[in-house]
Structure formats: structure tokens, C-alpha cells
PDB file of C-alpha atoms in Angstrom:
ATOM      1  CA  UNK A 293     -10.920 -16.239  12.740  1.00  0.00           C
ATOM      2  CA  UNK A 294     -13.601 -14.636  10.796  1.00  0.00           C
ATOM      3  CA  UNK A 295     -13.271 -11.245   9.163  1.00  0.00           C
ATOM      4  CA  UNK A 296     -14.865  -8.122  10.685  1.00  0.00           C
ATOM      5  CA  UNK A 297     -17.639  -6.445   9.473  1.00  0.00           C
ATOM      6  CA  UNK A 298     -15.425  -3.400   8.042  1.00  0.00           C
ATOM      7  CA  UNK A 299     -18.996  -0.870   8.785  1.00  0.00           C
ATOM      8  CA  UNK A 300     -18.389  -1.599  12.161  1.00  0.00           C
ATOM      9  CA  UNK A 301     -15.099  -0.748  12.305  1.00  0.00           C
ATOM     10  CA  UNK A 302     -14.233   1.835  15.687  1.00  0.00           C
ATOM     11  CA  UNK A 303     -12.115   4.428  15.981  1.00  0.00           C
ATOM     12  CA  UNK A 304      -8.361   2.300  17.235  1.00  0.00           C
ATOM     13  CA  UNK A 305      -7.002   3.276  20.197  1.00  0.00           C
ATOM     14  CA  UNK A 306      -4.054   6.110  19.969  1.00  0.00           C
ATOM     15  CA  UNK A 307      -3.212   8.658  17.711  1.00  0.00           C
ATOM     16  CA  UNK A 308      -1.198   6.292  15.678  1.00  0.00           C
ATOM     17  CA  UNK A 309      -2.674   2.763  14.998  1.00  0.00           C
ATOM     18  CA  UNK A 310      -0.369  -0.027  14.025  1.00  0.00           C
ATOM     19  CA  UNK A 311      -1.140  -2.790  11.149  1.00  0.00           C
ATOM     20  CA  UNK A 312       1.055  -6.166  11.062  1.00  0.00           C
ATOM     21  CA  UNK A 313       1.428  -7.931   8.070  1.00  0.00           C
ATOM     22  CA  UNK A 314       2.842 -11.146   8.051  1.00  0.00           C
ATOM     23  CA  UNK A 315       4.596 -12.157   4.687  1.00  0.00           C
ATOM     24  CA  UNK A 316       6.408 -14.058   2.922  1.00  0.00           C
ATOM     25  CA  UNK A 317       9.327 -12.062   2.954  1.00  0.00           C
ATOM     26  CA  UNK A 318       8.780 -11.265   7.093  1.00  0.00           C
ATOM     27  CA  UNK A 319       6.958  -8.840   9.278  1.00  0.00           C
ATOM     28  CA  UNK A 320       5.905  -5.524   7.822  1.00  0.00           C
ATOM     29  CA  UNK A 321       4.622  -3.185  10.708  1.00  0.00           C
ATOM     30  CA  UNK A 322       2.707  -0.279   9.067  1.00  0.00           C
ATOM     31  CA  UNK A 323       1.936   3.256  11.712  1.00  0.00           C
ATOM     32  CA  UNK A 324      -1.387   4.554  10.420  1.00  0.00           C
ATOM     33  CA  UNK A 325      -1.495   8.077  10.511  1.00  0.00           C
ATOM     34  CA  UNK A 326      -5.063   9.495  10.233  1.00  0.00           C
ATOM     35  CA  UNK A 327      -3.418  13.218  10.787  1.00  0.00           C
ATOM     36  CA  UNK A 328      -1.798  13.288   6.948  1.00  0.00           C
ATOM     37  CA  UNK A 329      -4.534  11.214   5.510  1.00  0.00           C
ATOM     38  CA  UNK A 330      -8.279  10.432   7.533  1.00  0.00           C
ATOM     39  CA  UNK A 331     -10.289   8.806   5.139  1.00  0.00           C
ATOM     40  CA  UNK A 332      -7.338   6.696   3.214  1.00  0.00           C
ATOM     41  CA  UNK A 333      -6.241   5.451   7.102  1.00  0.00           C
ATOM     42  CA  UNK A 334      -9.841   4.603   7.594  1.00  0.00           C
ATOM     43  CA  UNK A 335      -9.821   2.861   4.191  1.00  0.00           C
ATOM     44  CA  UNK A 336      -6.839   0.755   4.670  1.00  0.00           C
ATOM     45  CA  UNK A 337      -8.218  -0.158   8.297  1.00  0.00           C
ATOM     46  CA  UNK A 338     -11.754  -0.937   7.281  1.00  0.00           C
ATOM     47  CA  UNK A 339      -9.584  -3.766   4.141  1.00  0.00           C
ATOM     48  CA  UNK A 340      -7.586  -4.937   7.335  1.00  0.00           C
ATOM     49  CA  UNK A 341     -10.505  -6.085   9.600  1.00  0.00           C
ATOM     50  CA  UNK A 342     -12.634  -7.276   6.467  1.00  0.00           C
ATOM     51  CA  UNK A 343      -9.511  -9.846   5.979  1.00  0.00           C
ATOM     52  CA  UNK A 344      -9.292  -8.456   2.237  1.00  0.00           C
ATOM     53  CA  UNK A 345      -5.895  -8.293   2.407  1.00  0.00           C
ATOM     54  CA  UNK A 346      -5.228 -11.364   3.674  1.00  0.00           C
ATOM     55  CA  UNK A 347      -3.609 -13.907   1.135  1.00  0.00           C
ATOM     56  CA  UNK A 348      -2.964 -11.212  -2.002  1.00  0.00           C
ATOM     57  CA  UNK A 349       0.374 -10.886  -3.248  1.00  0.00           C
ATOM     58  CA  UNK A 350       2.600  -7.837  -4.140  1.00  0.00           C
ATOM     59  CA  UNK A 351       1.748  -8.083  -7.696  1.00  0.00           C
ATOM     60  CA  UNK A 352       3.771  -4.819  -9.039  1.00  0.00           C
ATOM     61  CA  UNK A 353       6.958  -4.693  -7.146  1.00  0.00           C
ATOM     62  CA  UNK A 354       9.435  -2.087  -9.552  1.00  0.00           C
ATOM     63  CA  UNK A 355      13.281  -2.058  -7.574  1.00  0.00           C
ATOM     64  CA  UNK A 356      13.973   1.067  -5.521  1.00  0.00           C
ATOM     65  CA  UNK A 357      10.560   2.291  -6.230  1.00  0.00           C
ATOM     66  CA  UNK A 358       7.232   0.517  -4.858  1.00  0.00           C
ATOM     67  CA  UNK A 359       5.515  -2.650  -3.686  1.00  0.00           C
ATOM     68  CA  UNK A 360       1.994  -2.299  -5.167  1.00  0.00           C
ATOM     69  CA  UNK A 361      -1.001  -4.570  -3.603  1.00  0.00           C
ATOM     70  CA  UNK A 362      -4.337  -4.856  -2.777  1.00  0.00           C
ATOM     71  CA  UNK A 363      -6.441  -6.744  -6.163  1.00  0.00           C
ATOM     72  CA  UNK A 364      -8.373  -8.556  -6.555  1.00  0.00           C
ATOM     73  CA  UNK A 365     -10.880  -8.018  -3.264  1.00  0.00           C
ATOM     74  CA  UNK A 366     -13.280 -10.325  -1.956  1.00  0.00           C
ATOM     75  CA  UNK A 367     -15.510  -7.354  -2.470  1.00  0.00           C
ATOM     76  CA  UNK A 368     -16.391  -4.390  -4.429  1.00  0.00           C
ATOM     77  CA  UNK A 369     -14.921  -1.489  -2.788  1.00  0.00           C
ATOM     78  CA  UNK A 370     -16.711   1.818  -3.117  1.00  0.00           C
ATOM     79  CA  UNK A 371     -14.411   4.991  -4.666  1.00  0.00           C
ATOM     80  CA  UNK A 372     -13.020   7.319  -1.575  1.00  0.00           C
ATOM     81  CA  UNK A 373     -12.690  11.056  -1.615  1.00  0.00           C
ATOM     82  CA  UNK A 374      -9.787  12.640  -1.966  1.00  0.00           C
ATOM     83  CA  UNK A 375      -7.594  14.111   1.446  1.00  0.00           C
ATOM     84  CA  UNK A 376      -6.415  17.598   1.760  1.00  0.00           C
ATOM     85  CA  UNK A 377      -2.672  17.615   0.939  1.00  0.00           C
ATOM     86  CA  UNK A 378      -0.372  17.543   4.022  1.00  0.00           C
ATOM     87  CA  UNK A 379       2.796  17.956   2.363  1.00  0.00           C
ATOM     88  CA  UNK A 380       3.979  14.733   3.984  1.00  0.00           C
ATOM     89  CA  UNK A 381       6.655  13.638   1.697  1.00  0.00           C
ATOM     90  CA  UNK A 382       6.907   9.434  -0.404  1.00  0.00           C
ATOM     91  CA  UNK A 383      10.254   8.216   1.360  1.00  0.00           C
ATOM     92  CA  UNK A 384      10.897   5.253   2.226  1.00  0.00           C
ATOM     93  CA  UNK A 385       8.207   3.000   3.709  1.00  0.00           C
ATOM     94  CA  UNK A 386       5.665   5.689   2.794  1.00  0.00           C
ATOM     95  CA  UNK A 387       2.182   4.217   2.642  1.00  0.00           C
ATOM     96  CA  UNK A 388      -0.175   4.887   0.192  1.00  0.00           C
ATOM     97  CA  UNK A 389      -3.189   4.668  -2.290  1.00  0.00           C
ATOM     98  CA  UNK A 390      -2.621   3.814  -5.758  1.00  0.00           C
ATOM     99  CA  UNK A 391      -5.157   6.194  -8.028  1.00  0.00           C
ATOM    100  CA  UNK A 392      -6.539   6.839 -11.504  1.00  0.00           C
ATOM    101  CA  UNK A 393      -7.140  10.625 -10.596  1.00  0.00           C
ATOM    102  CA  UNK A 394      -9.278  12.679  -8.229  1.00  0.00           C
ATOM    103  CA  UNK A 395     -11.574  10.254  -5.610  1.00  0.00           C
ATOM    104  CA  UNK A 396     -10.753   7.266  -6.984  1.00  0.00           C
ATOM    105  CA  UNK A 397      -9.114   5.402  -4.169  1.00  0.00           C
ATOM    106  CA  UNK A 398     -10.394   1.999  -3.661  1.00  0.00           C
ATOM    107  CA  UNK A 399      -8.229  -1.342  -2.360  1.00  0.00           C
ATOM    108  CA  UNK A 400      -5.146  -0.951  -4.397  1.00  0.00           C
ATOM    109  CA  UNK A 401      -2.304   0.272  -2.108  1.00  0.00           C
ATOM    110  CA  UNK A 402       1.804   0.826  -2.345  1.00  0.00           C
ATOM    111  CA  UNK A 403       4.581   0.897  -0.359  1.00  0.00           C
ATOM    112  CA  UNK A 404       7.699   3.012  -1.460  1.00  0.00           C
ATOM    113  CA  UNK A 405      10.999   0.876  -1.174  1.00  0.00           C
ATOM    114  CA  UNK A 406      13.192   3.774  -2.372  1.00  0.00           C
ATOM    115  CA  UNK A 407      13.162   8.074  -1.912  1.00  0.00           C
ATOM    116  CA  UNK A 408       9.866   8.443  -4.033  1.00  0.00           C
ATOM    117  CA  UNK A 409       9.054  12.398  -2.692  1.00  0.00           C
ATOM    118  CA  UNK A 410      10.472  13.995  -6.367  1.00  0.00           C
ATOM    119  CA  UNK A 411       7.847  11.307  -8.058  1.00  0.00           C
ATOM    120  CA  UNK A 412       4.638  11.392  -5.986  1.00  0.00           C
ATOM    121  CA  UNK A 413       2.803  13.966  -3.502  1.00  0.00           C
ATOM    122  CA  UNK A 414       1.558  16.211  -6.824  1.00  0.00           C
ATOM    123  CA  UNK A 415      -2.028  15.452  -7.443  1.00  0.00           C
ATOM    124  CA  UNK A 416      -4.620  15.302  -4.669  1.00  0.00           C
ATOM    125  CA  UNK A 417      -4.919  12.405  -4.682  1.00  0.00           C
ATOM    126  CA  UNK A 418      -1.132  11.254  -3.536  1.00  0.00           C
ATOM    127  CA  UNK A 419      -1.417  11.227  -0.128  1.00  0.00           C
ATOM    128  CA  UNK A 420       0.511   9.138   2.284  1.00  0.00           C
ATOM    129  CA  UNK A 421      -2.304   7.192   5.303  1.00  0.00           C
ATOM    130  CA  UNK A 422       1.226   5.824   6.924  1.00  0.00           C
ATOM    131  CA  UNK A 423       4.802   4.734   6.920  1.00  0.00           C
ATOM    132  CA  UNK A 424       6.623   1.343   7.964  1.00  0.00           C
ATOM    133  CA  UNK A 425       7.727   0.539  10.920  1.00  0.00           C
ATOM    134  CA  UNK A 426      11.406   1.688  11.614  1.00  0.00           C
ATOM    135  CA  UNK A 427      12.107  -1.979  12.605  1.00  0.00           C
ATOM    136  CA  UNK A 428      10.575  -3.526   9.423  1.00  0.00           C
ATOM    137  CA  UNK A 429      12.221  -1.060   6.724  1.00  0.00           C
ATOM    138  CA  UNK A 430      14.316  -3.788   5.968  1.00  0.00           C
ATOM    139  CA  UNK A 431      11.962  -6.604   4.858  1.00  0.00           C
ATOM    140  CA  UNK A 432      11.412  -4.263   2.225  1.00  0.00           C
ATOM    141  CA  UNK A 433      14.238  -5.298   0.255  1.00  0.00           C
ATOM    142  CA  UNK A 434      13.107  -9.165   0.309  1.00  0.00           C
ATOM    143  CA  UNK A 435       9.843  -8.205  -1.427  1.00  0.00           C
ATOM    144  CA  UNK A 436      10.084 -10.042  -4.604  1.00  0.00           C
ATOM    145  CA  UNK A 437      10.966  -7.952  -7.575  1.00  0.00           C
ATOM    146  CA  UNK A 438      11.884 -10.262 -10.408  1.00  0.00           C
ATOM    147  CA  UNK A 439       8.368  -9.424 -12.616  1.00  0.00           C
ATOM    148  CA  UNK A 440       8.829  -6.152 -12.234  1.00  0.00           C
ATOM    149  CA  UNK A 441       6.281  -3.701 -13.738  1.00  0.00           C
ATOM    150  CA  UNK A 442       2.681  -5.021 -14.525  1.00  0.00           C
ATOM    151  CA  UNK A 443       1.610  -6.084 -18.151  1.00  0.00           C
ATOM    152  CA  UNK A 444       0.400  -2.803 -19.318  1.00  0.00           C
ATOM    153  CA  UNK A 445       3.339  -0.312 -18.851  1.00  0.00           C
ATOM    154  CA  UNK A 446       5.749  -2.692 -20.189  1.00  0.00           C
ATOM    155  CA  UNK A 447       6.750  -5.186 -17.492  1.00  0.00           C
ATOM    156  CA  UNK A 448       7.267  -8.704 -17.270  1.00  0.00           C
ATOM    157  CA  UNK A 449       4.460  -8.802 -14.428  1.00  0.00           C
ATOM    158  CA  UNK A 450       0.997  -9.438 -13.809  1.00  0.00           C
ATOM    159  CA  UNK A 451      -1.909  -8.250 -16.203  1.00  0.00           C
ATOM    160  CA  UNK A 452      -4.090  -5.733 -14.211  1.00  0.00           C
ATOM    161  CA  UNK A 453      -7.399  -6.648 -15.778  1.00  0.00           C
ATOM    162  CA  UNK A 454      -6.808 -10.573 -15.877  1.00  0.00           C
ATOM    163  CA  UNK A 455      -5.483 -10.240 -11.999  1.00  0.00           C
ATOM    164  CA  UNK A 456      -8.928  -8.682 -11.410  1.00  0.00           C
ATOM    165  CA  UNK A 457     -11.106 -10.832 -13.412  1.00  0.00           C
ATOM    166  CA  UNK A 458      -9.445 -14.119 -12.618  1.00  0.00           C
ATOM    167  CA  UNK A 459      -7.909 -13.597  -9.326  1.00  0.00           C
ATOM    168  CA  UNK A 460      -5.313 -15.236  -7.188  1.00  0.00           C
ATOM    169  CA  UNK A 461      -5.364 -18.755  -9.164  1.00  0.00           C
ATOM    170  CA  UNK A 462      -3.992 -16.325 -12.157  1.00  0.00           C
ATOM    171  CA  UNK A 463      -0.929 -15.186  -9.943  1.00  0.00           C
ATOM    172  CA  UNK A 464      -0.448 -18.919  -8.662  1.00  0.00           C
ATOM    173  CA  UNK A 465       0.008 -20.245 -12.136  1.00  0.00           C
ATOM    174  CA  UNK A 466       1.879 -17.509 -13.746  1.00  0.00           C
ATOM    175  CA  UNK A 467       3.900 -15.787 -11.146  1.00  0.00           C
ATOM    176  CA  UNK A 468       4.612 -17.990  -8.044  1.00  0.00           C
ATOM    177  CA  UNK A 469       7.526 -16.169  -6.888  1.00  0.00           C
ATOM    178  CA  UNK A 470       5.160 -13.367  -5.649  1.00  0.00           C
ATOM    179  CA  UNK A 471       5.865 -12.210  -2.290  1.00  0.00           C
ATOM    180  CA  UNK A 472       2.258 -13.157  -0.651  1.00  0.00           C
ATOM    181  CA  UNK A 473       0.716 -11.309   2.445  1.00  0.00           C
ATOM    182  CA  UNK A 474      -0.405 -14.153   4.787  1.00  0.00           C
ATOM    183  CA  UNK A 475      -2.396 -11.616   7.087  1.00  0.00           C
ATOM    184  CA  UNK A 476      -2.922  -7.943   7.957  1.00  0.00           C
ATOM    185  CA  UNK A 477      -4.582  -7.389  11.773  1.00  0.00           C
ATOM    186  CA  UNK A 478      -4.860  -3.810  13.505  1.00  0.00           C
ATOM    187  CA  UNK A 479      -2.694  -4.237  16.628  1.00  0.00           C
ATOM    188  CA  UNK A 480      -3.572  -2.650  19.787  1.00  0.00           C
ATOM    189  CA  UNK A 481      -1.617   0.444  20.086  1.00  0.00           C
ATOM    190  CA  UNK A 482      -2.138   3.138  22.907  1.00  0.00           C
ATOM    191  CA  UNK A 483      -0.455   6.807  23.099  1.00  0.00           C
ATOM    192  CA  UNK A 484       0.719   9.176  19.951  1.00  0.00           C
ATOM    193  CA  UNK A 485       4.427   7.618  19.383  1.00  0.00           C
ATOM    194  CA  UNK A 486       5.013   6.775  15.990  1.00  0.00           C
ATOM    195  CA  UNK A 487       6.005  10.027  14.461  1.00  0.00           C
ATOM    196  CA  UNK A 488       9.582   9.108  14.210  1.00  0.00           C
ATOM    197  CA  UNK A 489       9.396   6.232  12.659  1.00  0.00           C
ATOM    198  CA  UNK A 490       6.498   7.413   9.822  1.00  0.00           C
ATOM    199  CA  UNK A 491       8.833   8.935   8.004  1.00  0.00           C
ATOM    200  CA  UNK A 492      11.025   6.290   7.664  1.00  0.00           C
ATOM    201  CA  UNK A 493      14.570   7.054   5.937  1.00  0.00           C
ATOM    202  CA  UNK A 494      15.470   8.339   2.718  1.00  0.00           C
ATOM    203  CA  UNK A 495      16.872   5.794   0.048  1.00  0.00           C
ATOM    204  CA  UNK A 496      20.513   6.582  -1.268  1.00  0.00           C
ATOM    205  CA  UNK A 497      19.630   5.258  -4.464  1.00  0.00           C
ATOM    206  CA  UNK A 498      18.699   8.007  -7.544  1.00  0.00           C
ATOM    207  CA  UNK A 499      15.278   7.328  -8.747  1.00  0.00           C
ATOM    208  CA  UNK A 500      15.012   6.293 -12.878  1.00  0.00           C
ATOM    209  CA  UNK A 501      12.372   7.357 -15.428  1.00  0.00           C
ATOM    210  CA  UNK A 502      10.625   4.273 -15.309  1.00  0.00           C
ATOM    211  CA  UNK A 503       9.955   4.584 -11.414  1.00  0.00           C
ATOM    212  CA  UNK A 504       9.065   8.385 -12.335  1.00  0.00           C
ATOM    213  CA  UNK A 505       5.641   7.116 -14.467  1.00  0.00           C
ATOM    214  CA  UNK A 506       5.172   3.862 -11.605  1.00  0.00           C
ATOM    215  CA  UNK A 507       1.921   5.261 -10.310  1.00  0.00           C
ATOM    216  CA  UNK A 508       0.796   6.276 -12.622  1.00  0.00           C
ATOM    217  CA  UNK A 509      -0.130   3.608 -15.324  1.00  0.00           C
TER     218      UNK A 509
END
């Protein structure tokens, strides 16, 4: 099926919009929450219809901390402004943009697989669009970790600036174990439910240093 002109993107049904991914590691249900963050929801739903999404890889996956994805896009996104601050705190499943400082959100996009609230939610900036689903919390733990950190702050992972200029042929040759999104699609999803499960449950594991500077790099 061919990929949606994201400028014609309409408002989804519901208060609370639901995005499936289908990966390698199994079914990630996302709840989009345009309440704690409108323009980074509308982001992350304009990259699901434009199929951007589809076939990239979680290319920075750090244990107990984040699944980081969203490079290299078919296209060059523009830079987003910046949300007011909700106060909405990074648990687990938390959904968010990955940033270089004030309104520079673009494609690249984490999900926190551990109690990230003591690391993230200080700069405008951090501000979570969504959660995971309740149900899918645990595919999180089958995202694969074993590269760890990317290139430039230390890890055995992927080169940022190669990943971008070379793109996914890069990851096939050097990382194949990469847990690879197959598809994101906006499901239909009617009513306001969702609140419970956005935000997700707190991880019982302490955070480290290293997880403390993940975003941040």
C-alpha cells in the first residue's frame, strides 16, 4: 500500500489515537496523546502515514533505559517547535522525541524500557507525545540490546552520521541483529480510553550514569 501524503494527514478519531508497529521482536501498540504533547503527536502521526518508519531499525537500544529510532528518513523532515511542559513523567513505555535542544524535533524518536522520569522531562524540549500499550510493555524487553550505545558516546552501536548518510544497507552489513520495525499504521480508535495505560508502569530496576547522559549525546 502506498504511503500517505503526511500534509494531508486529519485529525484521528478519539482523544487518544493508537499506532501499531509490527516488529521483529512483536507488536508494539503506542496511545498517542495529543493532550501532553500536540505538535510531537502530530509529528509522529504525520512519519506513520508517510510510511517513514516503516523498515528502520532500533539503532540505539541502551538496557533498562531506551529504544531509540527513527534515521535515516525517506525525507527531510522540517525542525518542530517545542510543547509546553505537562509534567507527564518518562516511565516505562513513555514515548518520545529525541532532541539537540530547543525546536529541534525532527524523525528521531525513543521509547523508555526502564523508570526514565529522574533522567528526562527537564528541558522543553522532553516531552512525552505517548506511552505503550499496557498489553505490549513486554515486547519491550525483546528489543535487541547487544550494540548498545551509538558510536559517538562510547558504544559498540551504530555511527549516527554514517546511519544518516548511508542508510539502512549500513545497519544490514554491520549490525544485523537490529530489532527492525516492519510497519507503523494509525489504527482506528474511537472514545478517550487510554489514560491508564499511557503511563505504563514503573521499572524496578535503578537507573546508571550511562542511561543518565542517553539523550542526550
Amino acid at each position: 500500500m502506498a504511503a500517505a501524503d503526511p500534509a494531508a494527514l486529519k485529525e484521528p478519531e478519539g482523544d487518544a489515537p493508537t499506532v501499531r508497529m509490527e516488529t521483529s521482536a512483536g507488536t508494539i501498540d503506542i496511545i498517542i496523546r495529543p493532550d501532553w504533547s500536540a505538535r510531537g503527536a502530530r509529528r509522529f502521526l504525520e512519519l506513520v502515514v508517510s510510511g517513514d518508519l516503516d523498515g528502520l531499525c532500533f539503532y540505539r537500544v541502551i538496557r533498562g533505559c531506551l529504544a531509540q529510532f527513527g534515521l535515516p528518513t525517506k525525507r527531510n523532515w522540517p525542525a518542530i517547535p517545542d510543547d509546553f511542559p505537562t509534567a507527564v513523567p518518562f516511565l516505562l513505555g513513555a514515548v518520545a522525541f529525541a532532541a539537540e535542544g530547543e525546536n529541534s524535533r525532527r524523525s528521531t524518536l525513543f521509547i523508555c524500557t526502564g523508570d526514565m522520569s529522574e533522567c528526562f522531562g527537564w528541558h522543553p524540549w522532553e516531552t512525552p507525545l505517548g506511552a505503550v500499550a499496557e498489553a505490549s510493555l513486554g515486547v519491550l524487553a525483546g528489543i535487541e540490546t547487544a550494540y548498545g550505545d551509538v558510536a559517538e558516546c562510547g558504544g559498540a552501536g551504530p555511527d549516527t552520521p554514517r546511519l544518516r548518510g548511508e542508510g539502512p544497507a549500513y545497519l544490514d552489513a554491520s549490525f544485523p541483529l537490529l530489532t527492525r520495525i516492519h510497519s507503523a499504521r494509525l489504527l482506528d480508535f474511537s472514545g478517550g480510553g487510554g489514560g491508564g495505560e499511557g503511563r505504563g508502569r514503573r521499572a524496578r530496576t535503578r537507573q546508571t550514569n550511562s542511561c543518565a547522559s542517553a539523550g542526550f549525546c
